[in-house]
Short mmCIF file of C-alpha atoms and ligand atoms in Angstrom, two decimals:
data_model
loop_
_atom_site.label_atom_id
_atom_site.label_comp_id
_atom_site.label_asym_id
_atom_site.label_seq_id
_atom_site.Cartn_x
_atom_site.Cartn_y
_atom_site.Cartn_z
CA MET A 1 21.27 0.35 13.62
CA VAL A 2 17.64 1.08 12.76
CA LEU A 3 16.07 -1.12 10.10
CA ILE A 4 13.30 0.48 8.06
CA ASP A 5 11.09 -2.22 6.47
CA THR A 6 11.91 -5.89 6.44
CA GLY A 7 11.19 -7.40 3.04
CA MET A 8 8.81 -10.26 2.44
CA HIS A 9 9.10 -13.61 4.16
CA GLU A 10 9.78 -16.63 2.00
CA ALA A 11 12.15 -19.60 2.00
CA GLY A 12 15.70 -18.27 2.49
CA SER A 13 14.65 -14.61 2.80
CA LEU A 14 16.23 -14.06 6.20
CA GLN A 15 19.53 -15.49 4.95
CA GLN A 16 19.36 -13.05 2.02
CA LEU A 17 19.03 -10.19 4.52
CA ASP A 18 21.97 -11.59 6.50
CA ARG A 19 24.05 -11.66 3.31
CA ALA A 20 23.06 -8.10 2.34
CA LEU A 21 23.98 -6.79 5.80
CA ASP A 22 27.26 -8.72 5.71
CA GLN A 23 28.21 -6.88 2.51
CA VAL A 24 28.17 -3.60 4.48
CA ASN A 25 29.79 -5.14 7.59
CA LEU A 26 26.65 -5.22 9.68
CA ARG A 27 24.83 -7.99 11.46
CA LEU A 28 21.16 -8.53 12.12
CA GLU A 29 21.87 -8.73 15.86
CA GLN A 30 22.97 -5.06 15.73
CA VAL A 31 19.47 -3.91 14.76
CA ARG A 32 18.14 -1.98 17.77
CA LEU A 33 14.80 -0.98 16.20
CA VAL A 34 12.62 -2.14 13.30
CA ALA A 35 10.27 0.52 11.94
CA CYS A 36 7.85 -0.31 9.13
CA THR A 37 6.41 2.22 6.68
CA HIS A 38 3.26 0.09 6.36
CA ALA A 39 1.91 -3.37 7.01
CA HIS A 40 2.17 -4.90 3.53
CA SER A 41 4.02 -8.22 3.60
CA ASP A 42 6.97 -6.93 1.54
CA HIS A 43 7.62 -4.24 4.19
CA TRP A 44 6.59 -5.98 7.40
CA GLY A 45 6.56 -9.72 6.64
CA GLN A 46 9.85 -10.54 8.38
CA ALA A 47 9.41 -8.27 11.40
CA ALA A 48 8.72 -11.12 13.83
CA PRO A 49 11.90 -13.21 13.24
CA ILE A 50 14.11 -10.08 12.93
CA CYS A 51 12.86 -8.55 16.19
CA ASP A 52 13.19 -11.97 17.78
CA ARG A 53 16.82 -12.42 16.75
CA ALA A 54 17.83 -8.82 17.41
CA GLY A 55 15.84 -8.58 20.63
CA CYS A 56 14.47 -5.23 19.51
CA GLU A 57 11.12 -3.45 19.24
CA LEU A 58 8.84 -3.02 16.24
CA TRP A 59 7.29 0.38 15.57
CA MET A 60 4.45 0.67 13.08
CA HIS A 61 1.28 2.70 12.55
CA PRO A 62 -1.74 1.38 14.51
CA ASN A 63 -4.08 1.19 11.46
CA HIS A 64 -2.66 -2.17 10.44
CA ARG A 65 -5.83 -4.22 10.82
CA HIS A 66 -5.72 -4.77 7.03
CA ALA A 67 -2.61 -6.91 7.49
CA ILE A 68 -3.54 -9.10 10.41
CA SER A 69 -7.09 -10.05 9.47
CA ASP A 70 -7.90 -13.76 9.12
CA PRO A 71 -6.73 -14.68 5.56
CA GLU A 72 -9.79 -16.88 4.90
CA LYS A 73 -12.19 -14.14 6.02
CA ALA A 74 -10.27 -11.56 3.98
CA LEU A 75 -10.51 -13.80 0.92
CA GLU A 76 -14.26 -14.30 1.41
CA ARG A 77 -14.69 -10.57 1.66
CA ARG A 78 -12.71 -10.05 -1.56
CA LEU A 79 -14.80 -12.68 -3.33
CA GLU A 80 -18.00 -10.99 -2.17
CA VAL A 81 -16.80 -7.63 -3.48
CA ALA A 82 -15.77 -9.24 -6.77
CA ARG A 83 -19.14 -11.00 -7.12
CA GLN A 84 -20.93 -7.71 -6.49
CA SER A 85 -18.68 -6.02 -9.04
CA GLY A 86 -19.76 -8.43 -11.77
CA VAL A 87 -17.07 -11.16 -11.78
CA PRO A 88 -18.62 -14.45 -13.02
CA GLU A 89 -18.85 -17.41 -10.56
CA GLU A 90 -16.50 -19.57 -12.65
CA ALA A 91 -13.71 -16.97 -12.45
CA LEU A 92 -14.33 -16.47 -8.72
CA ARG A 93 -13.89 -20.18 -8.08
CA SER A 94 -10.55 -20.45 -9.85
CA TYR A 95 -9.35 -17.19 -8.23
CA ALA A 96 -10.22 -18.54 -4.77
CA GLU A 97 -8.39 -21.79 -5.49
CA ARG A 98 -5.23 -19.97 -6.55
CA ALA A 99 -5.42 -17.46 -3.68
CA ARG A 100 -5.67 -20.24 -1.06
CA GLY A 101 -2.46 -21.79 -2.42
CA LEU A 102 -0.43 -18.57 -2.29
CA PRO A 103 2.00 -17.95 0.59
CA SER A 104 1.21 -14.89 2.73
CA GLY A 105 4.75 -13.48 2.78
CA ILE A 106 4.39 -13.02 6.54
CA ALA A 107 6.63 -15.03 8.87
CA GLY A 108 4.40 -14.41 11.86
CA VAL A 109 1.95 -11.80 13.03
CA MET A 110 3.62 -9.31 15.34
CA GLU A 111 1.86 -6.38 16.96
CA PRO A 112 3.96 -3.20 17.14
CA ASP A 113 5.56 -2.35 20.48
CA ARG A 114 4.98 1.31 19.79
CA ASP A 115 2.61 3.22 17.50
CA LEU A 116 4.50 5.00 14.73
CA VAL A 117 2.50 8.22 14.67
CA PRO A 118 3.24 11.96 14.34
CA GLY A 119 5.20 13.18 17.34
CA VAL A 120 7.27 10.00 17.56
CA GLU A 121 10.90 10.50 16.56
CA ILE A 122 13.46 7.96 15.40
CA GLU A 123 17.04 8.71 16.42
CA THR A 124 19.73 7.52 13.99
CA ASP A 125 23.35 8.27 13.11
CA LEU A 126 21.98 10.43 10.28
CA GLY A 127 19.93 12.52 12.68
CA THR A 128 16.37 12.47 13.95
CA TRP A 129 13.50 11.33 11.71
CA THR A 130 9.95 12.58 12.05
CA VAL A 131 6.81 10.55 11.29
CA HIS A 132 4.17 11.64 8.75
CA GLU A 133 0.91 9.79 8.21
CA THR A 134 0.41 9.06 4.51
CA PRO A 135 -2.60 6.73 4.18
CA GLY A 136 -3.96 5.83 0.75
CA HIS A 137 -1.62 3.12 -0.51
CA ALA A 138 -2.33 1.38 2.82
CA PRO A 139 -4.22 2.63 5.90
CA SER A 140 -1.09 2.07 8.00
CA HIS A 141 1.27 4.00 5.72
CA VAL A 142 3.72 6.55 7.11
CA CYS A 143 6.68 8.39 5.58
CA LEU A 144 9.78 9.28 7.58
CA PHE A 145 11.56 12.61 7.14
CA GLN A 146 14.98 13.87 8.20
CA PRO A 147 14.59 17.69 8.16
CA GLU A 148 18.26 18.81 8.26
CA ARG A 149 19.22 16.62 5.30
CA ARG A 150 15.71 16.80 3.78
CA LEU A 151 15.68 13.05 3.28
CA LEU A 152 12.39 11.25 2.78
CA ILE A 153 11.82 7.53 3.34
CA SER A 154 8.67 7.11 1.29
CA GLY A 155 7.81 3.39 1.54
CA ASP A 156 5.32 2.77 -1.26
CA HIS A 157 3.70 6.21 -1.08
CA LEU A 158 6.10 7.59 -3.70
CA LEU A 159 8.07 5.32 -6.00
CA GLY A 160 10.54 6.21 -8.74
CA ARG A 161 8.10 4.92 -11.32
CA VAL A 162 4.56 6.25 -10.85
CA SER A 163 2.59 3.22 -9.71
CA LEU A 164 -0.75 3.66 -7.96
CA TYR A 165 -2.14 1.13 -5.53
CA TYR A 166 -4.74 1.57 -2.79
CA ASP A 167 -6.03 -0.91 -0.21
CA TYR A 168 -9.77 -1.15 -0.83
CA GLY A 169 -12.37 -1.56 1.88
CA TRP A 170 -10.59 -0.50 5.07
CA THR A 171 -11.07 3.26 5.03
CA PRO A 172 -13.78 5.55 3.60
CA ASP A 173 -11.86 7.01 0.63
CA PRO A 174 -8.36 5.63 -0.16
CA VAL A 175 -7.97 7.85 -3.27
CA GLY A 176 -8.84 11.03 -1.33
CA GLU A 177 -6.53 9.93 1.48
CA PHE A 178 -3.72 9.33 -1.02
CA LEU A 179 -4.18 12.80 -2.58
CA ARG A 180 -4.07 14.45 0.86
CA SER A 181 -0.95 12.41 1.67
CA LEU A 182 0.71 13.75 -1.50
CA ASP A 183 -0.05 17.30 -0.26
CA ALA A 184 1.42 16.48 3.16
CA VAL A 185 4.63 15.11 1.66
CA GLU A 186 4.92 18.03 -0.76
CA ARG A 187 5.00 20.43 2.20
CA LEU A 188 8.08 18.62 3.57
CA ASP A 189 10.10 19.80 0.55
CA ALA A 190 12.37 16.73 0.51
CA ARG A 191 15.53 16.85 -1.59
CA LEU A 192 16.12 13.11 -1.88
CA CYS A 193 13.58 10.32 -1.72
CA LEU A 194 14.51 6.81 -0.60
CA ALA A 195 11.62 4.71 -1.87
CA GLY A 196 10.55 1.25 -0.78
CA HIS A 197 11.28 -0.15 -4.25
CA GLY A 198 13.76 0.98 -6.89
CA ARG A 199 16.47 3.61 -6.83
CA PRO A 200 16.50 6.83 -4.79
CA PHE A 201 15.42 9.93 -6.73
CA THR A 202 15.81 13.68 -6.30
CA ASP A 203 12.91 15.29 -8.16
CA VAL A 204 10.43 14.63 -5.35
CA GLY A 205 8.12 17.49 -6.35
CA GLY A 206 8.01 16.23 -9.94
CA HIS A 207 7.04 12.75 -8.75
CA ILE A 208 4.24 14.16 -6.60
CA VAL A 209 2.88 16.12 -9.58
CA ALA A 210 3.07 12.99 -11.79
CA ASN A 211 1.14 10.94 -9.20
CA ARG A 212 -1.58 13.59 -8.94
CA LYS A 213 -1.82 13.74 -12.74
CA LEU A 214 -2.26 9.98 -13.08
CA VAL A 215 -4.94 9.92 -10.36
CA GLY A 216 -6.74 12.68 -12.28
CA GLU A 217 -6.49 10.68 -15.52
CA ARG A 218 -7.89 7.54 -13.89
CA LEU A 219 -10.81 9.47 -12.37
CA ALA A 220 -11.53 11.07 -15.75
CA GLY A 221 -11.26 7.63 -17.36
CA VAL A 222 -13.90 6.23 -15.02
CA MET A 223 -16.24 9.14 -15.73
CA ALA A 224 -15.76 8.77 -19.49
CA ALA A 225 -16.42 5.03 -19.29
CA LEU A 226 -19.78 5.79 -17.66
CA ASP A 227 -20.86 8.00 -20.58
CA GLY A 228 -22.91 5.23 -22.18
CA GLY A 229 -24.96 4.45 -19.08
CA PRO A 230 -24.70 2.32 -15.91
CA ARG A 231 -21.98 -0.35 -15.82
CA THR A 232 -20.38 -2.73 -13.35
CA ALA A 233 -16.86 -2.15 -12.08
CA VAL A 234 -15.75 -5.22 -14.06
CA GLU A 235 -17.09 -3.67 -17.27
CA LEU A 236 -15.26 -0.40 -16.54
CA VAL A 237 -11.77 -1.85 -16.05
CA PRO A 238 -10.78 -2.39 -19.73
CA ASP A 239 -11.85 1.18 -20.60
CA VAL A 240 -10.08 2.78 -17.65
CA TYR A 241 -6.85 0.79 -17.95
CA GLY A 242 -6.78 0.05 -21.67
CA GLU A 243 -6.24 -3.66 -21.05
CA PRO A 244 -8.60 -6.61 -20.66
CA LEU A 245 -9.31 -8.07 -17.25
CA THR A 246 -7.34 -11.31 -16.71
CA GLN A 247 -6.86 -13.76 -13.84
CA THR A 248 -3.56 -12.11 -12.97
CA ASN A 249 -4.54 -8.44 -13.07
CA ALA A 250 -8.16 -8.76 -11.92
CA GLY A 251 -7.59 -8.45 -8.16
CA TRP A 252 -5.45 -5.38 -8.58
CA LEU A 253 -7.35 -3.48 -11.29
CA LEU A 254 -10.78 -4.21 -9.86
CA SER A 255 -9.96 -2.93 -6.38
CA GLN A 256 -8.33 0.17 -7.84
CA THR A 257 -11.38 0.91 -10.01
CA LEU A 258 -13.64 0.49 -6.97
CA CYS A 259 -11.48 2.99 -5.07
CA TYR A 260 -11.94 5.54 -7.89
CA LEU A 261 -15.70 4.89 -7.99
CA ARG A 262 -15.89 5.38 -4.23
CA HIS A 263 -13.97 8.66 -4.47
CA LEU A 264 -16.25 9.90 -7.25
CA GLU A 265 -19.32 8.79 -5.29
CA LEU A 266 -18.23 10.86 -2.28
CA GLY A 267 -17.71 13.84 -4.60
CA GLY A 268 -21.22 13.41 -6.00
CA GLY A 269 -20.07 12.52 -9.52
CA VAL A 270 -21.30 8.92 -9.62
CA ALA A 271 -23.91 6.86 -7.80
CA ARG A 272 -24.57 3.16 -7.26
CA ALA A 273 -27.39 1.58 -9.21
CA PRO A 274 -28.03 -1.78 -7.53
CA ASP A 275 -29.26 -4.45 -9.88
CA GLY A 276 -30.00 -7.63 -7.95
CA GLU A 277 -26.74 -9.15 -6.68
CA VAL A 278 -24.63 -7.01 -8.97
CA GLU A 279 -23.81 -3.37 -8.39
CA ARG A 280 -23.85 -0.99 -11.34
CA TRP A 281 -22.49 2.52 -11.31
CA ALA A 282 -23.85 5.56 -13.12
CA ARG A 283 -23.14 9.23 -13.48
CA ALA A 284 -25.01 11.06 -10.77
ZN1 ZN B 1 2.74 -1.56 -0.11
ZN1 ZN B 2 5.99 -2.45 -1.37
#
Protein backbone atom coordinates (compact mmCIF):
# COMPACT_ATOMS: atom_id res chain seq x y z
CA MET A 1 0.00 0.00 0.00
CA VAL A 2 1.19 3.51 -0.83
CA LEU A 3 0.02 6.27 1.49
CA ILE A 4 -0.33 9.71 -0.09
CA ASP A 5 -0.22 12.42 2.62
CA THR A 6 -0.37 11.74 6.31
CA GLY A 7 -2.68 14.20 8.04
CA MET A 8 -1.64 16.52 10.82
CA HIS A 9 -0.06 15.32 14.04
CA GLU A 10 -1.97 15.93 17.25
CA ALA A 11 -2.99 13.93 20.32
CA GLY A 12 -4.62 10.69 19.12
CA SER A 13 -4.12 11.41 15.41
CA LEU A 14 -2.18 8.23 14.68
CA GLN A 15 -4.89 6.15 16.35
CA GLN A 16 -7.46 7.89 14.13
CA LEU A 17 -5.46 6.81 11.08
CA ASP A 18 -5.27 3.26 12.46
CA ARG A 19 -9.05 3.25 12.86
CA ALA A 20 -9.65 4.62 9.35
CA LEU A 21 -7.37 1.97 7.82
CA ASP A 22 -9.05 -0.73 9.91
CA GLN A 23 -12.40 0.21 8.36
CA VAL A 24 -11.02 -0.82 4.95
CA ASN A 25 -9.17 -3.88 6.32
CA LEU A 26 -5.71 -2.38 6.09
CA ARG A 27 -3.00 -1.83 8.64
CA LEU A 28 -0.40 0.89 8.95
CA GLU A 29 2.35 -1.74 8.90
CA GLN A 30 1.32 -2.58 5.31
CA VAL A 31 2.31 0.88 4.06
CA ARG A 32 5.38 0.36 1.86
CA LEU A 33 5.78 4.01 0.82
CA VAL A 34 4.65 7.42 2.10
CA ALA A 35 4.55 10.14 -0.56
CA CYS A 36 3.58 13.70 0.36
CA THR A 37 2.10 16.24 -2.04
CA HIS A 38 3.73 19.05 -0.03
CA ALA A 39 5.31 19.83 3.30
CA HIS A 40 2.40 21.50 5.10
CA SER A 41 1.74 19.91 8.48
CA ASP A 42 -1.69 18.56 7.49
CA HIS A 43 -0.07 16.58 4.64
CA TRP A 44 3.33 15.69 6.09
CA GLY A 45 3.04 16.12 9.86
CA GLN A 46 2.78 12.41 10.70
CA ALA A 47 5.35 11.14 8.20
CA ALA A 48 8.00 10.39 10.82
CA PRO A 49 5.97 8.04 13.09
CA ILE A 50 4.24 6.37 10.11
CA CYS A 51 7.50 5.64 8.28
CA ASP A 52 8.95 4.49 11.57
CA ARG A 53 6.16 2.01 12.27
CA ALA A 54 5.85 0.80 8.69
CA GLY A 55 9.60 0.72 8.11
CA CYS A 56 9.11 2.49 4.79
CA GLU A 57 10.54 5.45 2.88
CA LEU A 58 9.23 8.99 2.57
CA TRP A 59 9.21 10.66 -0.83
CA MET A 60 8.65 14.40 -1.07
CA HIS A 61 9.74 17.35 -3.19
CA PRO A 62 13.13 18.81 -2.17
CA ASN A 63 11.87 22.44 -1.87
CA HIS A 64 10.54 21.79 1.63
CA ARG A 65 12.76 24.25 3.50
CA HIS A 66 9.58 26.22 4.33
CA ALA A 67 8.47 23.35 6.57
CA ILE A 68 11.61 22.54 8.49
CA SER A 69 12.84 26.02 9.35
CA ASP A 70 13.31 26.89 13.03
CA PRO A 71 9.79 27.85 14.27
CA GLU A 72 11.09 30.76 16.37
CA LYS A 73 13.08 32.18 13.44
CA ALA A 74 10.11 31.68 11.11
CA LEU A 75 7.88 33.55 13.56
CA GLU A 76 10.37 36.42 13.85
CA ARG A 77 10.48 36.66 10.09
CA ARG A 78 6.67 36.74 9.91
CA LEU A 79 6.56 39.46 12.57
CA GLU A 80 9.11 41.52 10.64
CA VAL A 81 7.07 41.22 7.45
CA ALA A 82 3.90 42.15 9.36
CA ARG A 83 5.59 45.17 10.98
CA GLN A 84 6.80 46.33 7.57
CA SER A 85 3.30 45.84 6.19
CA GLY A 86 1.82 48.22 8.74
CA VAL A 87 0.60 45.97 11.59
CA PRO A 88 0.69 47.94 14.88
CA GLU A 89 3.13 46.78 17.64
CA GLU A 90 0.31 45.95 20.06
CA ALA A 91 -1.27 43.50 17.58
CA LEU A 92 2.14 41.99 16.77
CA ARG A 93 2.76 41.27 20.44
CA SER A 94 -0.51 39.43 21.00
CA TYR A 95 -0.09 37.55 17.68
CA ALA A 96 3.39 36.38 18.73
CA GLU A 97 2.09 35.24 22.10
CA ARG A 98 -0.68 33.17 20.52
CA ALA A 99 1.60 31.77 17.79
CA ARG A 100 4.17 30.55 20.35
CA GLY A 101 1.43 28.59 22.15
CA LEU A 102 0.15 26.83 19.03
CA PRO A 103 1.18 23.22 18.30
CA SER A 104 3.14 22.72 15.06
CA GLY A 105 1.13 19.73 13.82
CA ILE A 106 4.43 17.98 13.06
CA ALA A 107 5.33 14.84 14.99
CA GLY A 108 8.99 15.08 14.04
CA VAL A 109 11.06 16.50 11.24
CA MET A 110 11.86 13.85 8.66
CA GLU A 111 13.92 14.45 5.54
CA PRO A 112 12.64 12.59 2.46
CA ASP A 113 14.49 9.44 1.44
CA ARG A 114 13.90 10.31 -2.18
CA ASP A 115 13.11 13.54 -4.03
CA LEU A 116 9.61 13.47 -5.50
CA VAL A 117 10.36 15.19 -8.80
CA PRO A 118 9.35 14.75 -12.47
CA GLY A 119 10.68 11.47 -13.81
CA VAL A 120 10.03 9.61 -10.57
CA GLU A 121 7.18 7.11 -10.82
CA ILE A 122 5.05 5.59 -8.08
CA GLU A 123 3.90 2.04 -8.73
CA THR A 124 0.51 1.11 -7.25
CA ASP A 125 -2.26 -1.46 -7.76
CA LEU A 126 -4.07 1.24 -9.76
CA GLY A 127 -1.14 1.66 -12.11
CA THR A 128 1.86 3.95 -12.33
CA TRP A 129 1.64 7.57 -11.16
CA THR A 130 3.75 10.37 -12.60
CA VAL A 131 4.99 13.42 -10.67
CA HIS A 132 4.20 17.01 -11.68
CA GLU A 133 5.68 20.04 -9.94
CA THR A 134 2.93 22.47 -8.96
CA PRO A 135 4.49 25.18 -6.76
CA GLY A 136 2.45 28.18 -5.67
CA HIS A 137 0.36 26.90 -2.77
CA ALA A 138 3.68 25.68 -1.32
CA PRO A 139 7.17 25.59 -2.89
CA SER A 140 7.28 21.82 -2.34
CA HIS A 141 3.92 21.08 -3.98
CA VAL A 142 3.53 18.27 -6.51
CA CYS A 143 0.48 16.63 -8.09
CA LEU A 144 0.39 12.94 -8.98
CA PHE A 145 -1.23 11.69 -12.18
CA GLN A 146 -2.32 8.25 -13.36
CA PRO A 147 -2.48 8.60 -17.17
CA GLU A 148 -4.48 5.47 -18.13
CA ARG A 149 -7.28 6.28 -15.68
CA ARG A 150 -6.66 10.05 -15.91
CA LEU A 151 -6.73 10.34 -12.13
CA LEU A 152 -5.21 13.37 -10.46
CA ILE A 153 -4.10 13.54 -6.82
CA SER A 154 -4.07 17.29 -6.40
CA GLY A 155 -3.06 17.87 -2.75
CA ASP A 156 -4.00 21.48 -2.04
CA HIS A 157 -3.27 22.75 -5.55
CA LEU A 158 -6.88 22.16 -6.62
CA LEU A 159 -9.68 21.76 -4.09
CA GLY A 160 -13.38 21.17 -4.66
CA ARG A 161 -14.10 24.63 -3.29
CA VAL A 162 -11.90 27.35 -4.81
CA SER A 163 -9.61 28.37 -1.97
CA LEU A 164 -6.38 30.22 -2.70
CA TYR A 165 -3.38 30.06 -0.43
CA TYR A 166 0.29 30.75 -1.20
CA ASP A 167 3.36 30.43 1.01
CA TYR A 168 4.90 33.90 1.13
CA GLY A 169 8.60 34.61 1.21
CA TRP A 170 10.21 31.37 -0.01
CA THR A 171 10.10 31.81 -3.77
CA PRO A 172 10.17 34.87 -6.07
CA ASP A 173 6.53 34.87 -7.20
CA PRO A 174 4.09 32.36 -5.61
CA VAL A 175 1.08 33.73 -7.57
CA GLY A 176 2.89 33.42 -10.92
CA GLU A 177 4.09 29.94 -9.93
CA PHE A 178 0.52 28.95 -9.01
CA LEU A 179 -0.84 30.19 -12.37
CA ARG A 180 1.83 28.23 -14.27
CA SER A 181 1.00 25.17 -12.15
CA LEU A 182 -2.67 25.50 -13.17
CA ASP A 183 -1.54 25.47 -16.83
CA ALA A 184 0.59 22.37 -16.21
CA VAL A 185 -2.28 20.49 -14.58
CA GLU A 186 -4.72 21.57 -17.29
CA ARG A 187 -2.50 19.90 -19.91
CA LEU A 188 -2.87 16.57 -18.05
CA ASP A 189 -6.59 16.52 -18.91
CA ALA A 190 -7.58 14.63 -15.75
CA ARG A 191 -11.06 13.13 -15.56
CA LEU A 192 -11.29 12.78 -11.78
CA CYS A 193 -9.53 14.82 -9.13
CA LEU A 194 -8.79 13.42 -5.68
CA ALA A 195 -8.10 16.53 -3.63
CA GLY A 196 -6.30 16.83 -0.31
CA HIS A 197 -9.47 18.11 1.38
CA GLY A 198 -13.12 17.46 0.57
CA ARG A 199 -14.77 15.16 -1.93
CA PRO A 200 -13.36 14.03 -5.29
CA PHE A 201 -14.67 16.00 -8.28
CA THR A 202 -14.86 15.45 -12.03
CA ASP A 203 -14.98 18.89 -13.63
CA VAL A 204 -11.24 19.44 -13.30
CA GLY A 205 -11.07 21.93 -16.18
CA GLY A 206 -13.90 23.98 -14.66
CA HIS A 207 -12.07 24.13 -11.33
CA ILE A 208 -8.88 25.31 -13.03
CA VAL A 209 -10.81 28.08 -14.82
CA ALA A 210 -12.48 29.12 -11.53
CA ASN A 211 -9.09 29.33 -9.77
CA ARG A 212 -7.63 31.47 -12.55
CA LYS A 213 -10.69 33.74 -12.43
CA LEU A 214 -10.40 34.29 -8.68
CA VAL A 215 -6.67 35.06 -8.95
CA GLY A 216 -7.54 37.62 -11.64
CA GLU A 217 -10.21 39.16 -9.39
CA ARG A 218 -7.81 39.44 -6.45
CA LEU A 219 -5.13 41.07 -8.62
CA ALA A 220 -7.70 43.52 -10.00
CA GLY A 221 -8.89 44.16 -6.44
CA VAL A 222 -5.37 45.10 -5.34
CA MET A 223 -4.96 47.45 -8.30
CA ALA A 224 -8.33 49.10 -7.62
CA ALA A 225 -7.47 49.53 -3.94
CA LEU A 226 -4.35 51.46 -4.98
CA ASP A 227 -6.41 53.97 -7.01
CA GLY A 228 -6.38 56.55 -4.23
CA GLY A 229 -2.61 56.59 -3.79
CA PRO A 230 0.08 54.64 -1.88
CA ARG A 231 -1.08 52.30 0.90
CA THR A 232 0.32 49.61 3.16
CA ALA A 233 -0.57 45.97 2.65
CA VAL A 234 -2.55 46.11 5.90
CA GLU A 235 -4.65 48.98 4.54
CA LEU A 236 -5.32 47.06 1.31
CA VAL A 237 -6.68 43.86 2.89
CA PRO A 238 -10.24 45.03 3.74
CA ASP A 239 -10.70 46.41 0.21
CA VAL A 240 -9.34 43.33 -1.53
CA TYR A 241 -11.17 40.77 0.63
CA GLY A 242 -14.24 42.73 1.65
CA GLU A 243 -13.69 41.93 5.32
CA PRO A 244 -11.83 43.70 8.12
CA LEU A 245 -8.46 42.43 9.28
CA THR A 246 -8.79 40.48 12.56
CA GLN A 247 -6.44 38.51 14.81
CA THR A 248 -7.65 35.27 13.26
CA ASN A 249 -7.52 36.16 9.56
CA ALA A 250 -4.56 38.57 9.62
CA GLY A 251 -1.76 36.05 9.05
CA TRP A 252 -3.54 34.48 6.13
CA LEU A 253 -4.95 37.56 4.35
CA LEU A 254 -1.83 39.66 4.81
CA SER A 255 0.52 37.08 3.31
CA GLN A 256 -1.86 36.51 0.41
CA THR A 257 -2.08 40.25 -0.30
CA LEU A 258 1.72 40.49 -0.22
CA CYS A 259 1.91 37.65 -2.75
CA TYR A 260 -0.42 39.57 -5.10
CA LEU A 261 1.59 42.78 -4.63
CA ARG A 262 4.79 40.90 -5.41
CA HIS A 263 3.26 39.42 -8.56
CA LEU A 264 2.06 42.85 -9.70
CA GLU A 265 5.47 44.35 -8.88
CA LEU A 266 7.20 41.80 -11.12
CA GLY A 267 4.72 42.64 -13.89
CA GLY A 268 5.49 46.34 -13.52
CA GLY A 269 2.01 47.29 -12.31
CA VAL A 270 2.91 48.38 -8.78
CA ALA A 271 6.03 49.57 -6.98
CA ARG A 272 7.16 49.82 -3.37
CA ALA A 273 7.20 53.25 -1.79
CA PRO A 274 9.26 52.86 1.41
CA ASP A 275 8.19 55.17 4.19
CA GLY A 276 10.49 54.73 7.17
CA GLU A 277 9.92 51.31 8.75
CA VAL A 278 6.67 50.79 6.88
CA GLU A 279 6.39 49.79 3.25
CA ARG A 280 3.73 51.43 1.11
CA TRP A 281 2.71 50.28 -2.33
CA ALA A 282 1.67 52.41 -5.28
CA ARG A 283 0.65 52.01 -8.88
CA ALA A 284 3.78 52.12 -11.00
ZN1 LIG B 1 -1.25 23.01 2.07
ZN1 LIG C 1 -3.99 20.97 3.20
